[in-house]
Amino acid sequence: MPLWQADTKLKAIPFDTGATMTANTAIPTSETIEHALRSVVDPEVGINIVDLGLVYAIEQEHRQITVTMTMTTPACPLGSMLQDEALAAVESVLPADWQAMVNLVFEPEWTPLRMSEAARTQLGW
Amino acid sequence: MSTDLPRPARLVLMMAAVATLLAGIVGGLLRLGWIIRAPADLAALHGPLMICGAFGTLIGLERAVAMRSRWVYAGPMLTLTGTAILFWLPQAGIGLMAGGAAVLLAACFILWQRHTHLFNLVLTIAAACWLTGLLVWCVGNEITPAVPWWLAFLTLTIAGERLELTRLLPPSAERLLYFRLIVLVLLGGLVFYGPTGWPQLFGMGLVLLAFWLMSEDVARRTLMLSGQSRYIAVCLLSGYVWLALGGAVMVFVDRNWLPGAPGYDASLHALMVGFVMSMVFGHAPIILPALTRLKLSYHDGFYLPLCLLHLSLVLRVAGDALADDLSRRLGGAGNALALLAFAATILHTLWRPHQQASLHTKGASNGA
């Protein structure tokens, strides 16, 4: 499963490849960021935001990681809370001199097809 | 740059809504005869305090937090202000509450215009029902005719939110078709109730909605999970049983749905306490942190107030059915105790020291 879904409006900048991560000093890999984001779970359905297809893009520029995410609907009040949890999760795996940013967007609109195979299986697709 | 209301202000709004809920509970206990030394107006305004003052404020606050636009917070602010002045300037108070409902209606309409999904339309209709009920109260100077409109407000708000979550499930054209038909039955029942006082069509809509929720809600799947997800599912599914029972009492028990009629207290509280409060019990542990940024960890102790809620409601409804006043009063007292126990559980969870850290917002920004 790709780290992020290809999208006509958002494009991830390839990560630097490099050293294996040790003790938050090495350059974070895309897998590291994704793994961290999988710790952010929708409390009602018990599925993480990556598998729910809420993570649109993960970008790196210099020493900043920017995550672009959405919610299933703009009417849901949990957006800011999950945004904060995503930020904390990414920060937890970054070196001390790196920064994280999480943007919450609602365009393009989320659709159920963005969910991962694992999530859809769990939900009976 | 964020346009959201600062966290302390949101906390104040939340606490004011809780205070309104407490006032409503006191009014209920006054009606049941458990309290005698309290302003008599609290008893008369029990319904508006609970439905409009407390739940209307909380739903408005949820939508404001979701949209992160300061103007939407005018909704709960107007509602709370109107609720506060009801006791001294009733017409002005109703007017301000109607203003709060109008703000929620506008917010929901904007969301629907942005993403024209059925669930957003239903949320908009729900807000319109709330506003309509307030106008009915204002014009007629009686609360009873407004109550079905307020029930529709809460029911359709919950139904719309649950419909949205069914998008996580495999798509089904039948699911949406039946939902549309049920909403039409509910709205038709509202219109029919007005001039006739007959609740049967509205009650049938509630029963049908309950069966739809029991068969379609994602809670049927999350019941198989553990921890908080299962707890939420238990709250939802048990609430749907009360929704069905409340609707069924409306259909079969009383020809006219009026205070003093045998089924009125039973159906009203099956819906408000059994259905709506179950929803609140299930979602408060996730909505409260979302609204206030306070960290709150779920634990299985939350099942205790839920059990007390359901058991006391069984006693209350049995008392209504058997014309046993003592059982009805004990059940009502149990309902109040369940709400207080739930509040105590929330507070205890918040005050546990290792859970007190607020969430960081370093670097977080809005992209919407």
Coordinates of C-alpha atoms in Angstrom, one line a residue:
Chain A
M1 CA 0.0 0.0 0.0
P2 CA 1.5 3.3 -1.0
L3 CA 2.4 5.8 1.8
W4 CA 0.1 8.3 0.2
Q5 CA -2.5 8.3 -2.4
A6 CA -1.5 10.0 -5.7
D7 CA -3.6 13.1 -6.1
T8 CA -3.8 15.7 -8.8
K9 CA -3.7 18.5 -6.3
L10 CA -1.1 17.3 -3.9
K11 CA 2.2 15.8 -4.6
A12 CA 4.7 14.4 -2.1
I13 CA 8.3 15.3 -2.4
P14 CA 10.4 12.1 -2.3
F15 CA 12.1 11.5 1.0
D16 CA 15.9 11.4 1.3
T17 CA 16.9 7.8 1.6
G18 CA 19.5 7.2 4.2
A19 CA 20.5 5.8 7.5
T20 CA 18.4 3.6 9.6
M21 CA 16.7 5.6 12.2
T22 CA 18.1 5.4 15.7
A23 CA 16.9 7.3 18.7
N24 CA 15.4 10.2 16.7
T25 CA 18.7 11.4 15.3
A26 CA 18.5 10.0 11.8
I27 CA 16.6 11.4 8.9
P28 CA 13.0 10.1 9.2
T29 CA 11.9 7.8 6.4
S30 CA 8.4 7.8 4.9
E31 CA 7.8 4.4 6.6
T32 CA 8.6 5.9 9.9
I33 CA 6.2 8.8 9.5
E34 CA 3.5 6.5 8.3
H35 CA 4.0 4.1 11.1
A36 CA 3.8 7.0 13.6
L37 CA 0.5 8.2 12.0
R38 CA -0.9 4.7 12.3
S39 CA -1.0 5.3 16.1
V40 CA -3.7 7.9 15.6
V41 CA -6.9 6.0 15.7
D42 CA -10.5 7.0 15.2
P43 CA -12.0 6.2 18.6
E44 CA -15.4 5.0 17.3
V45 CA -14.4 2.6 14.6
G46 CA -11.0 1.7 16.0
I47 CA -9.2 2.1 12.7
N48 CA -6.2 4.4 12.2
I49 CA -6.2 7.5 10.1
V50 CA -3.8 6.0 7.5
D51 CA -6.0 3.0 6.8
L52 CA -9.1 5.2 6.8
G53 CA -7.5 7.1 3.9
L54 CA -7.5 10.4 5.8
V55 CA -3.8 11.0 5.2
Y56 CA -3.5 12.7 1.8
A57 CA 0.2 13.5 1.6
I58 CA 3.4 13.5 3.6
E59 CA 6.0 15.9 2.4
Q60 CA 9.5 16.8 3.4
E61 CA 11.3 20.0 2.8
H62 CA 14.6 20.7 4.5
R63 CA 14.0 19.8 8.2
Q64 CA 10.2 19.9 8.1
I65 CA 7.7 17.2 7.7
T66 CA 4.3 18.4 6.5
V67 CA 1.3 16.1 6.7
T68 CA -1.9 16.9 4.9
M69 CA -4.9 15.1 6.2
T70 CA -8.7 15.3 6.1
M71 CA -11.8 14.0 7.9
T72 CA -14.7 12.0 6.5
T73 CA -16.8 15.1 6.9
P74 CA -16.2 18.8 7.7
A75 CA -19.2 18.5 10.1
C76 CA -17.2 16.3 12.5
P77 CA -15.9 18.1 15.6
L78 CA -13.0 15.6 16.0
G79 CA -10.9 17.2 13.2
S80 CA -8.7 19.4 15.4
M81 CA -8.2 16.6 18.0
L82 CA -7.0 14.1 15.4
Q83 CA -4.9 16.8 13.8
D84 CA -3.2 17.4 17.1
E85 CA -2.7 13.7 17.7
A86 CA -1.2 13.3 14.3
L87 CA 1.2 16.2 15.0
A88 CA 2.2 14.7 18.3
A89 CA 2.8 11.3 16.6
V90 CA 5.0 12.8 13.9
E91 CA 6.9 14.9 16.4
S92 CA 7.6 11.8 18.5
V93 CA 9.7 10.3 15.7
L94 CA 11.5 13.4 14.5
P95 CA 15.0 14.5 15.5
A96 CA 15.0 17.4 17.9
D97 CA 16.0 20.0 15.3
W98 CA 13.2 19.0 12.9
Q99 CA 9.7 20.4 12.8
A100 CA 6.3 18.9 12.0
M101 CA 3.2 20.5 10.6
V102 CA -0.2 19.0 10.0
N103 CA -2.7 20.6 7.7
L104 CA -6.4 19.7 7.8
V105 CA -8.1 20.1 4.5
F106 CA -11.5 19.2 3.0
E107 CA -10.6 19.3 -0.7
P108 CA -10.4 17.0 -2.4
E109 CA -13.3 15.4 -0.5
W110 CA -12.7 12.1 1.2
T111 CA -14.4 9.1 -0.2
P112 CA -14.7 5.5 1.1
L113 CA -12.5 4.3 -1.7
R114 CA -9.5 5.9 0.0
M115 CA -9.7 3.4 2.8
S116 CA -7.1 0.6 2.7
E117 CA -7.9 -3.0 1.9
A118 CA -7.4 -3.9 5.5
A119 CA -9.9 -1.3 6.7
R120 CA -12.5 -2.3 4.1
T121 CA -12.1 -5.9 5.0
Q122 CA -12.6 -5.1 8.7
L123 CA -15.8 -3.1 7.8
G124 CA -17.3 -5.9 5.7
W125 CA -16.5 -4.8 2.2
Chain B
M1 CA -4.2 31.6 10.9
S2 CA -6.8 29.9 13.1
T3 CA -10.3 31.5 13.4
D4 CA -11.3 29.1 16.1
L5 CA -12.4 30.3 19.5
P6 CA -9.7 30.0 22.2
R7 CA -9.8 27.0 24.4
P8 CA -10.8 28.8 27.6
A9 CA -13.8 30.3 25.9
R10 CA -14.9 26.9 24.7
L11 CA -14.5 25.5 28.2
V12 CA -16.8 28.3 29.5
L13 CA -19.4 27.5 27.0
M14 CA -19.2 23.8 27.8
M15 CA -19.5 24.4 31.5
A16 CA -22.5 26.7 31.0
A17 CA -24.2 23.9 29.0
V18 CA -23.5 21.5 31.8
A19 CA -24.9 24.0 34.3
T20 CA -28.1 24.2 32.2
L21 CA -28.3 20.4 32.2
L22 CA -28.0 20.4 36.0
A23 CA -30.8 23.0 36.2
G24 CA -32.9 20.8 34.0
I25 CA -32.3 17.8 36.2
V26 CA -33.3 19.9 39.2
G27 CA -36.5 20.8 37.4
G28 CA -37.1 17.1 36.7
L29 CA -36.6 16.2 40.3
L30 CA -38.9 19.0 41.3
R31 CA -41.6 17.6 39.0
L32 CA -41.2 14.2 40.5
G33 CA -41.5 15.6 44.0
W34 CA -38.0 14.8 45.1
I35 CA -37.1 18.4 45.5
I36 CA -39.4 21.0 47.0
R37 CA -37.2 24.0 47.7
A38 CA -36.4 25.2 44.2
P39 CA -37.8 27.9 41.9
A40 CA -41.0 26.5 40.4
D41 CA -40.0 27.8 37.0
L42 CA -37.4 25.1 36.9
A43 CA -40.1 22.4 36.8
A44 CA -42.1 24.3 34.1
L45 CA -38.9 24.8 32.0
H46 CA -37.5 21.2 32.5
G47 CA -38.0 20.3 28.8
P48 CA -36.6 23.5 27.3
L49 CA -33.7 23.5 29.7
M50 CA -32.7 19.9 28.8
I51 CA -33.5 19.9 25.1
C52 CA -32.7 23.5 24.0
G53 CA -30.5 24.9 26.7
A54 CA -28.3 21.9 27.2
F55 CA -28.4 19.7 24.0
G56 CA -29.0 22.6 21.7
T57 CA -25.9 24.4 23.0
L58 CA -23.8 21.2 22.9
I59 CA -24.8 20.5 19.3
G60 CA -24.1 24.1 18.3
L61 CA -20.8 23.9 20.0
E62 CA -19.9 20.7 18.2
R63 CA -20.7 22.3 14.8
A64 CA -18.7 25.4 15.7
V65 CA -15.7 23.4 16.7
A66 CA -16.0 21.4 13.5
M67 CA -16.2 24.5 11.3
R68 CA -13.6 26.5 13.3
S69 CA -15.3 29.8 12.4
R70 CA -16.0 32.2 15.2
W71 CA -19.4 33.2 13.9
V72 CA -20.8 29.7 14.5
Y73 CA -20.0 30.1 18.2
A74 CA -22.7 32.8 18.2
G75 CA -25.2 29.9 18.1
P76 CA -24.4 28.3 21.5
M77 CA -23.8 31.8 23.0
L78 CA -27.2 33.0 21.9
T79 CA -28.8 29.7 23.1
L80 CA -27.2 30.0 26.6
T81 CA -28.0 33.7 27.0
G82 CA -31.6 33.0 26.0
T83 CA -31.8 30.1 28.4
A84 CA -30.5 32.2 31.2
I85 CA -33.0 35.0 30.8
L86 CA -36.0 32.7 30.3
F87 CA -36.9 33.1 33.9
W88 CA -37.2 36.9 33.8
L89 CA -38.0 37.7 30.2
P90 CA -39.5 34.6 28.6
Q91 CA -40.3 36.0 25.2
A92 CA -36.8 37.6 24.8
G93 CA -35.3 34.4 26.0
I94 CA -37.1 32.3 23.4
G95 CA -36.1 34.9 20.8
L96 CA -32.4 34.6 21.6
M97 CA -32.7 30.8 21.7
A98 CA -34.3 31.0 18.3
G99 CA -31.4 33.1 17.2
G100 CA -29.0 30.3 18.3
A101 CA -31.0 27.8 16.4
A102 CA -30.9 30.0 13.3
V103 CA -27.1 30.2 13.5
L104 CA -26.9 26.4 13.7
L105 CA -29.3 26.2 10.7
A106 CA -27.1 28.5 8.7
A107 CA -24.0 26.6 9.6
C108 CA -25.6 23.3 8.6
F109 CA -26.8 24.8 5.4
I110 CA -23.4 26.0 4.5
L111 CA -22.0 22.5 5.2
W112 CA -24.7 21.1 2.9
Q113 CA -23.9 23.5 0.2
R114 CA -20.2 22.6 0.4
H115 CA -20.8 18.8 0.3
T116 CA -24.3 18.1 -0.9
H117 CA -24.7 14.7 0.9
L118 CA -28.0 13.5 2.3
F119 CA -26.5 13.4 5.8
N120 CA -25.7 17.1 5.6
L121 CA -29.3 17.8 4.4
V122 CA -30.7 15.9 7.3
L123 CA -28.6 17.9 9.8
T124 CA -29.9 21.0 8.2
I125 CA -33.5 19.8 8.5
A126 CA -32.9 18.9 12.1
A127 CA -31.7 22.4 12.9
A128 CA -34.8 23.7 11.1
C129 CA -37.0 21.5 13.4
W130 CA -35.3 23.0 16.4
L131 CA -36.0 26.5 15.2
T132 CA -39.6 25.6 14.3
G133 CA -40.3 24.3 17.7
L134 CA -39.0 27.5 19.3
L135 CA -41.2 29.5 17.0
V136 CA -44.2 27.3 17.9
W137 CA -43.5 27.9 21.6
C138 CA -43.0 31.6 21.1
V139 CA -46.3 32.1 19.2
G140 CA -48.4 29.7 21.1
N141 CA -46.9 30.3 24.5
E142 CA -47.1 26.6 25.3
I143 CA -44.2 24.1 25.4
T144 CA -46.1 20.9 24.6
P145 CA -46.7 21.6 20.9
A146 CA -43.0 22.3 20.5
V147 CA -41.8 19.1 22.0
P148 CA -42.2 16.8 18.9
W149 CA -40.3 19.4 16.8
W150 CA -37.5 19.3 19.4
L151 CA -37.6 15.5 19.5
A152 CA -37.2 15.6 15.7
F153 CA -34.2 18.0 16.1
L154 CA -32.3 15.6 18.3
T155 CA -33.4 12.4 16.5
L156 CA -32.5 13.7 13.0
T157 CA -29.2 15.2 14.2
I158 CA -28.3 11.8 15.6
A159 CA -29.6 10.0 12.5
G160 CA -27.7 12.3 10.2
E161 CA -24.5 11.7 12.0
R162 CA -25.0 8.0 12.0
L163 CA -25.9 8.0 8.3
E164 CA -22.6 9.7 7.6
L165 CA -20.7 7.0 9.3
T166 CA -22.4 4.3 7.3
R167 CA -20.3 5.5 4.4
L168 CA -17.5 3.4 5.9
L169 CA -19.6 0.3 5.2
P170 CA -20.2 -1.3 1.8
P171 CA -22.5 1.0 -0.2
S172 CA -26.2 0.2 -0.4
A173 CA -28.8 1.9 -2.5
E174 CA -31.5 0.4 -0.3
R175 CA -30.0 1.8 2.8
L176 CA -30.3 5.3 1.5
L177 CA -33.8 4.7 0.0
Y178 CA -35.2 3.4 3.3
F179 CA -33.6 6.3 5.2
R180 CA -35.2 8.9 2.9
L181 CA -38.6 7.2 3.3
I182 CA -38.2 7.2 7.1
V183 CA -37.3 10.9 7.2
L184 CA -40.4 11.6 5.1
V185 CA -42.6 9.6 7.6
L186 CA -41.1 11.5 10.5
L187 CA -41.6 14.9 8.9
G188 CA -45.1 13.9 7.8
G189 CA -45.8 12.8 11.3
L190 CA -44.7 16.2 12.7
V191 CA -47.0 18.0 10.3
F192 CA -49.8 15.7 11.2
Y193 CA -49.4 16.0 14.9
G194 CA -49.7 19.8 14.9
P195 CA -53.4 20.2 14.2
T196 CA -54.6 16.8 15.4
G197 CA -52.4 16.0 18.4
W198 CA -52.1 12.5 17.1
P199 CA -48.6 11.1 17.4
Q200 CA -49.0 7.8 15.6
L201 CA -47.3 8.7 12.3
F202 CA -44.4 10.4 14.1
G203 CA -44.1 7.4 16.4
M204 CA -44.1 5.0 13.5
G205 CA -41.2 7.1 12.0
L206 CA -39.3 6.7 15.2
V207 CA -39.8 3.0 15.2
L208 CA -38.7 2.6 11.6
L209 CA -35.7 4.8 12.3
A210 CA -34.8 2.6 15.2
F211 CA -34.9 -0.6 13.1
W212 CA -32.9 1.1 10.4
L213 CA -30.2 2.1 12.9
M214 CA -30.2 -1.3 14.5
S215 CA -29.6 -3.0 11.1
E216 CA -27.4 -0.4 9.3
D217 CA -25.3 1.3 11.9
V218 CA -21.5 0.7 11.9
A219 CA -22.0 0.0 15.6
R220 CA -23.0 -3.6 14.7
R221 CA -19.4 -4.1 13.5
T222 CA -17.7 -2.1 16.2
L223 CA -19.5 -4.1 18.9
M224 CA -17.0 -6.9 18.0
L225 CA -14.1 -4.7 19.0
S226 CA -12.9 -4.0 22.5
G227 CA -12.5 -1.1 24.8
Q228 CA -13.9 2.3 23.9
S229 CA -15.2 1.3 20.5
R230 CA -17.2 -1.5 22.0
Y231 CA -18.5 0.8 24.7
I232 CA -19.7 3.3 22.2
A233 CA -21.4 0.5 20.2
V234 CA -23.2 -0.7 23.4
C235 CA -24.4 2.8 24.1
L236 CA -25.7 3.3 20.6
L237 CA -27.4 -0.1 20.2
S238 CA -29.1 0.0 23.6
G239 CA -30.2 3.5 22.8
Y240 CA -31.9 2.3 19.6
V241 CA -34.0 -0.1 21.6
W242 CA -35.3 2.8 23.6
L243 CA -36.0 4.7 20.4
A244 CA -38.1 1.9 19.2
L245 CA -39.9 1.5 22.5
G246 CA -40.6 5.3 22.7
G247 CA -41.9 5.3 19.2
A248 CA -44.1 2.2 19.8
V249 CA -45.7 3.8 22.9
M250 CA -46.6 6.8 20.7
V251 CA -48.2 4.5 18.1
F252 CA -50.1 2.2 20.4
V253 CA -50.8 3.7 23.8
D254 CA -52.3 7.1 23.6
R255 CA -54.6 8.5 20.9
N256 CA -53.4 12.0 21.9
W257 CA -49.9 12.7 23.1
L258 CA -50.3 15.1 25.9
P259 CA -48.9 15.6 29.4
G260 CA -50.9 13.4 31.8
A261 CA -51.7 10.8 29.2
P262 CA -50.5 7.3 30.3
G263 CA -47.9 7.0 27.6
Y264 CA -46.6 10.6 27.5
D265 CA -44.0 10.3 30.3
A266 CA -42.9 6.8 29.2
S267 CA -42.4 7.6 25.5
L268 CA -40.8 11.1 26.2
H269 CA -38.3 9.7 28.6
A270 CA -37.7 6.5 26.6
L271 CA -36.6 8.9 23.8
M272 CA -34.9 11.6 25.8
V273 CA -33.2 9.5 28.5
G274 CA -33.0 6.1 26.9
F275 CA -32.1 7.1 23.3
V276 CA -30.6 10.6 23.5
M277 CA -28.7 10.2 26.8
S278 CA -27.3 6.8 25.6
M279 CA -25.8 8.7 22.7
V280 CA -24.4 11.3 25.0
F281 CA -22.9 8.6 27.3
G282 CA -21.3 6.9 24.3
H283 CA -19.8 10.0 22.7
A284 CA -19.0 12.3 25.5
P285 CA -15.6 10.6 26.2
I286 CA -14.5 11.6 22.6
I287 CA -16.5 14.8 22.1
L288 CA -15.4 16.3 25.4
P289 CA -11.7 16.2 24.5
A290 CA -12.5 17.4 21.0
L291 CA -14.4 20.5 22.3
T292 CA -12.1 21.3 25.2
R293 CA -8.7 19.8 24.3
L294 CA -8.7 18.1 27.7
K295 CA -7.3 14.6 27.6
L296 CA -9.7 12.0 28.7
S297 CA -9.0 8.2 28.7
Y298 CA -11.8 5.7 28.5
H299 CA -12.0 2.9 31.0
D300 CA -14.7 0.3 31.6
G301 CA -16.0 2.2 34.6
F302 CA -18.1 4.1 32.2
Y303 CA -20.4 1.1 31.9
L304 CA -21.7 1.7 35.5
P305 CA -23.6 4.9 34.9
L306 CA -24.8 3.4 31.6
C307 CA -26.3 0.4 33.4
L308 CA -27.8 2.7 36.1
L309 CA -29.4 4.8 33.3
H310 CA -31.0 1.8 31.6
L311 CA -32.2 0.1 34.8
S312 CA -33.7 3.2 36.3
L313 CA -35.4 3.9 33.0
V314 CA -36.9 0.4 33.0
L315 CA -38.3 1.1 36.5
R316 CA -39.6 4.5 35.4
V317 CA -41.4 3.1 32.3
A318 CA -42.7 0.2 34.2
G319 CA -44.2 2.6 36.7
D320 CA -45.8 4.5 33.9
A321 CA -47.2 1.3 32.4
L322 CA -48.6 0.0 35.7
A323 CA -49.7 3.5 37.0
D324 CA -47.3 2.9 39.9
D325 CA -46.3 6.4 40.9
L326 CA -43.6 5.3 43.4
S327 CA -41.8 3.3 40.7
R328 CA -42.0 6.2 38.3
R329 CA -40.6 8.6 40.8
L330 CA -37.8 6.2 41.9
G331 CA -37.0 5.5 38.2
G332 CA -36.8 9.3 37.6
A333 CA -34.5 9.7 40.6
G334 CA -32.4 6.9 39.2
N335 CA -32.2 8.7 35.8
A336 CA -30.9 11.8 37.6
L337 CA -28.4 9.7 39.6
A338 CA -27.2 8.1 36.4
L339 CA -26.4 11.5 34.9
L340 CA -24.6 12.6 38.0
A341 CA -22.7 9.4 38.1
F342 CA -21.7 9.8 34.5
A343 CA -20.5 13.4 35.2
A344 CA -18.5 12.1 38.2
T345 CA -16.9 9.4 36.1
I346 CA -15.9 12.1 33.6
L347 CA -14.5 14.3 36.2
H348 CA -12.6 11.5 37.9
T349 CA -11.0 10.6 34.6
L350 CA -10.0 14.2 33.9
W351 CA -8.4 14.6 37.3
R352 CA -6.2 11.6 37.2
P353 CA -2.8 13.2 37.2
H354 CA -1.1 11.2 34.5
Q355 CA -3.9 12.1 32.1
Q356 CA -3.9 15.9 32.7
A357 CA -1.6 17.0 29.8
S358 CA -3.2 19.0 27.2
L359 CA -2.5 18.3 23.5
H360 CA 0.3 20.2 21.9
T361 CA -0.6 22.5 19.1
K362 CA 2.9 23.4 18.0
G363 CA 3.0 24.0 14.3
A364 CA -0.6 22.8 13.7
S365 CA -2.5 24.9 11.2
N366 CA -5.7 24.8 9.2
G367 CA -5.7 24.1 5.5
A368 CA -9.4 24.2 4.9

